[in-house]
PDB file of C-alpha atoms in Angstrom:
ATOM      1  CA  MET F   1      10.738 198.059 131.059  1.00  0.00           C
ATOM      2  CA  GLY F   2       7.340 199.283 131.771  1.00  0.00           C
ATOM      3  CA  ILE F   3       5.097 199.636 134.733  1.00  0.00           C
ATOM      4  CA  GLY F   4       5.436 195.927 135.541  1.00  0.00           C
ATOM      5  CA  SER F   5       9.055 196.305 136.548  1.00  0.00           C
ATOM      6  CA  VAL F   6       8.166 199.051 139.036  1.00  0.00           C
ATOM      7  CA  ASN F   7       5.654 196.746 140.720  1.00  0.00           C
ATOM      8  CA  ASP F   8       8.342 194.062 141.131  1.00  0.00           C
ATOM      9  CA  VAL F   9      10.555 196.304 143.275  1.00  0.00           C
ATOM     10  CA  PRO F  10       8.432 196.299 146.455  1.00  0.00           C
ATOM     11  CA  LYS F  11       7.891 192.584 146.032  1.00  0.00           C
ATOM     12  CA  ALA F  12      11.657 191.958 145.834  1.00  0.00           C
ATOM     13  CA  THR F  13      12.291 194.256 148.787  1.00  0.00           C
ATOM     14  CA  SER F  14       9.626 192.485 150.826  1.00  0.00           C
ATOM     15  CA  SER F  15      11.164 189.102 149.967  1.00  0.00           C
ATOM     16  CA  TYR F  16      14.631 190.342 150.971  1.00  0.00           C
ATOM     17  CA  GLY F  17      13.297 191.689 154.276  1.00  0.00           C
ATOM     18  CA  GLN F  18      11.637 188.361 155.068  1.00  0.00           C
ATOM     19  CA  ARG F  19      14.807 186.411 154.234  1.00  0.00           C
ATOM     20  CA  ARG F  20      16.815 188.739 156.448  1.00  0.00           C
ATOM     21  CA  ASP F  21      14.337 188.311 159.336  1.00  0.00           C
ATOM     22  CA  ASP F  22      14.523 184.540 158.897  1.00  0.00           C
ATOM     23  CA  GLU F  23      18.336 184.621 158.937  1.00  0.00           C
ATOM     24  CA  VAL F  24      18.389 186.788 162.071  1.00  0.00           C
ATOM     25  CA  SER F  25      15.935 184.435 163.788  1.00  0.00           C
ATOM     26  CA  GLN F  26      18.040 181.427 162.807  1.00  0.00           C
ATOM     27  CA  LEU F  27      21.224 183.090 164.114  1.00  0.00           C
ATOM     28  CA  ARG F  28      19.489 183.882 167.404  1.00  0.00           C
ATOM     29  CA  ARG F  29      18.376 180.256 167.780  1.00  0.00           C
ATOM     30  CA  GLU F  30      21.896 179.017 167.024  1.00  0.00           C
ATOM     31  CA  SER F  31      23.388 181.526 169.462  1.00  0.00           C
ATOM     32  CA  GLU F  32      21.022 180.394 172.218  1.00  0.00           C
ATOM     33  CA  GLU F  33      21.846 176.738 171.501  1.00  0.00           C
ATOM     34  CA  LEU F  34      25.580 177.485 171.693  1.00  0.00           C
ATOM     35  CA  ARG F  35      25.035 179.317 174.980  1.00  0.00           C
ATOM     36  CA  ARG F  36      23.178 176.289 176.403  1.00  0.00           C
ATOM     37  CA  GLU F  37      25.883 173.894 175.208  1.00  0.00           C
ATOM     38  CA  SER F  38      28.584 176.132 176.697  1.00  0.00           C
ATOM     39  CA  THR F  39      26.810 176.130 180.067  1.00  0.00           C
ATOM     40  CA  GLU F  40      26.435 172.338 179.979  1.00  0.00           C
ATOM     41  CA  LEU F  41      30.115 171.909 179.113  1.00  0.00           C
ATOM     42  CA  ARG F  42      31.152 174.205 181.967  1.00  0.00           C
ATOM     43  CA  HIS F  43      29.081 172.132 184.403  1.00  0.00           C
ATOM     44  CA  GLU F  44      30.554 168.916 183.020  1.00  0.00           C
ATOM     45  CA  LEU F  45      34.094 170.298 183.336  1.00  0.00           C
ATOM     46  CA  THR F  46      33.453 171.332 186.938  1.00  0.00           C
ATOM     47  CA  SER F  47      32.070 167.891 187.736  1.00  0.00           C
ATOM     48  CA  THR F  48      35.008 166.149 186.066  1.00  0.00           C
ATOM     49  CA  ARG F  49      37.497 168.369 187.882  1.00  0.00           C
ATOM     50  CA  SER F  50      35.839 167.557 191.227  1.00  0.00           C
ATOM     51  CA  ALA F  51      35.839 163.840 190.465  1.00  0.00           C
ATOM     52  CA  PHE F  52      39.544 164.012 189.610  1.00  0.00           C
ATOM     53  CA  THR F  53      40.606 166.234 192.491  1.00  0.00           C
ATOM     54  CA  ALA F  54      39.100 164.130 195.314  1.00  0.00           C
ATOM     55  CA  PRO F  55      41.219 161.004 194.669  1.00  0.00           C
ATOM     56  CA  VAL F  56      44.318 163.094 193.984  1.00  0.00           C
ATOM     57  CA  VAL F  57      43.946 164.918 197.302  1.00  0.00           C
ATOM     58  CA  GLY F  58      43.681 161.549 199.082  1.00  0.00           C
ATOM     59  CA  LEU F  59      46.784 160.311 197.300  1.00  0.00           C
ATOM     60  CA  GLU F  60      48.567 163.553 198.143  1.00  0.00           C
ATOM     61  CA  GLY F  61      47.806 162.987 201.826  1.00  0.00           C
ATOM     62  CA  PHE F  62      49.183 159.463 201.663  1.00  0.00           C
ATOM     63  CA  LEU F  63      52.341 160.648 199.900  1.00  0.00           C
ATOM     64  CA  ASP F  64      52.798 163.374 202.520  1.00  0.00           C
ATOM     65  CA  VAL F  65      52.737 160.734 205.237  1.00  0.00           C
ATOM     66  CA  VAL F  66      55.371 158.702 203.369  1.00  0.00           C
ATOM     67  CA  ALA F  67      57.471 161.823 202.733  1.00  0.00           C
ATOM     68  CA  ALA F  68      57.358 162.770 206.411  1.00  0.00           C
ATOM     69  CA  THR F  69      59.283 159.592 207.235  1.00  0.00           C
ATOM     70  CA  ASN F  70      61.598 159.505 204.222  1.00  0.00           C
ATOM     71  CA  PRO F  71      63.772 162.522 203.282  1.00  0.00           C
ATOM     72  CA  ASP F  72      64.361 161.196 199.754  1.00  0.00           C
ATOM     73  CA  TRP F  73      60.608 161.014 199.132  1.00  0.00           C
ATOM     74  CA  GLU F  74      60.155 164.451 200.629  1.00  0.00           C
ATOM     75  CA  ILE F  75      62.632 165.960 198.139  1.00  0.00           C
ATOM     76  CA  PHE F  76      61.137 163.946 195.283  1.00  0.00           C
ATOM     77  CA  LEU F  77      57.571 165.076 196.078  1.00  0.00           C
ATOM     78  CA  ARG F  78      58.572 168.702 196.551  1.00  0.00           C
ATOM     79  CA  ASN F  79      60.239 168.703 193.107  1.00  0.00           C
ATOM     80  CA  MET F  80      57.267 166.945 191.488  1.00  0.00           C
ATOM     81  CA  ARG F  81      54.806 169.424 192.989  1.00  0.00           C
ATOM     82  CA  GLN F  82      56.840 172.383 191.775  1.00  0.00           C
ATOM     83  CA  GLN F  83      57.032 170.965 188.255  1.00  0.00           C
ATOM     84  CA  ASN F  84      53.442 169.653 188.117  1.00  0.00           C
ATOM     85  CA  PRO F  85      51.115 171.649 190.356  1.00  0.00           C
ATOM     86  CA  ILE F  86      47.622 170.301 190.896  1.00  0.00           C
ATOM     87  CA  PRO F  87      45.034 172.719 189.437  1.00  0.00           C
ATOM     88  CA  GLY F  88      43.185 174.610 192.145  1.00  0.00           C
ATOM     89  CA  GLU F  89      45.563 173.608 194.928  1.00  0.00           C
ATOM     90  CA  SER F  90      47.725 176.287 196.431  1.00  0.00           C
ATOM     91  CA  THR F  91      51.397 175.576 196.733  1.00  0.00           C
ATOM     92  CA  SER F  92      52.943 175.966 200.141  1.00  0.00           C
ATOM     93  CA  ASP F  93      56.416 177.236 200.801  1.00  0.00           C
ATOM     94  CA  ASP F  94      58.901 175.530 203.126  1.00  0.00           C
ATOM     95  CA  THR F  95      57.812 177.575 206.163  1.00  0.00           C
ATOM     96  CA  HIS F  96      54.423 175.862 206.110  1.00  0.00           C
ATOM     97  CA  ALA F  97      55.596 172.425 204.929  1.00  0.00           C
ATOM     98  CA  GLU F  98      55.465 170.723 208.332  1.00  0.00           C
ATOM     99  CA  GLU F  99      52.038 172.141 209.158  1.00  0.00           C
ATOM    100  CA  ASP F 100      50.855 171.123 205.698  1.00  0.00           C
ATOM    101  CA  VAL F 101      52.126 167.558 206.137  1.00  0.00           C
ATOM    102  CA  ALA F 102      50.471 167.267 209.545  1.00  0.00           C
ATOM    103  CA  ARG F 103      47.165 168.613 208.237  1.00  0.00           C
ATOM    104  CA  LYS F 104      47.184 166.357 205.176  1.00  0.00           C
ATOM    105  CA  SER F 105      48.183 163.356 207.288  1.00  0.00           C
ATOM    106  CA  ASP F 106      45.221 163.969 209.598  1.00  0.00           C
ATOM    107  CA  GLU F 107      42.895 164.366 206.596  1.00  0.00           C
ATOM    108  CA  PHE F 108      44.228 161.154 205.069  1.00  0.00           C
ATOM    109  CA  TYR F 109      43.817 159.116 208.242  1.00  0.00           C
ATOM    110  CA  ARG F 110      40.308 160.504 208.845  1.00  0.00           C
ATOM    111  CA  ALA F 111      39.326 159.656 205.255  1.00  0.00           C
ATOM    112  CA  ILE F 112      40.519 156.066 205.683  1.00  0.00           C
ATOM    113  CA  HIS F 113      38.739 155.555 209.002  1.00  0.00           C
ATOM    114  CA  ASP F 114      35.436 157.211 208.047  1.00  0.00           C
TER     115      ASP F 114
END
């Protein structure tokens, strides 16, 4: 070990620093890519949820009309809604059930005739 080994130290340190900078840059690029993908997936999920919810709301309106004329269906639908709530739709209690049925019936009929 002579003077040559002392000269190798800064060279090794410089190489390590460059590798570390490269790794940090790569991690930043990967992080940014993951952030972009996450944003795209959120938009896709929102779009899919909207595409799913629209037909379900129409079907819900139709079922409300049927339930309004058939007590057995009314009980069946109430139980199904309690067990399987639709995401993003508020559940109504019995005090608002008739108003809810009337509103959904109107929405359903308007959707069919528009």
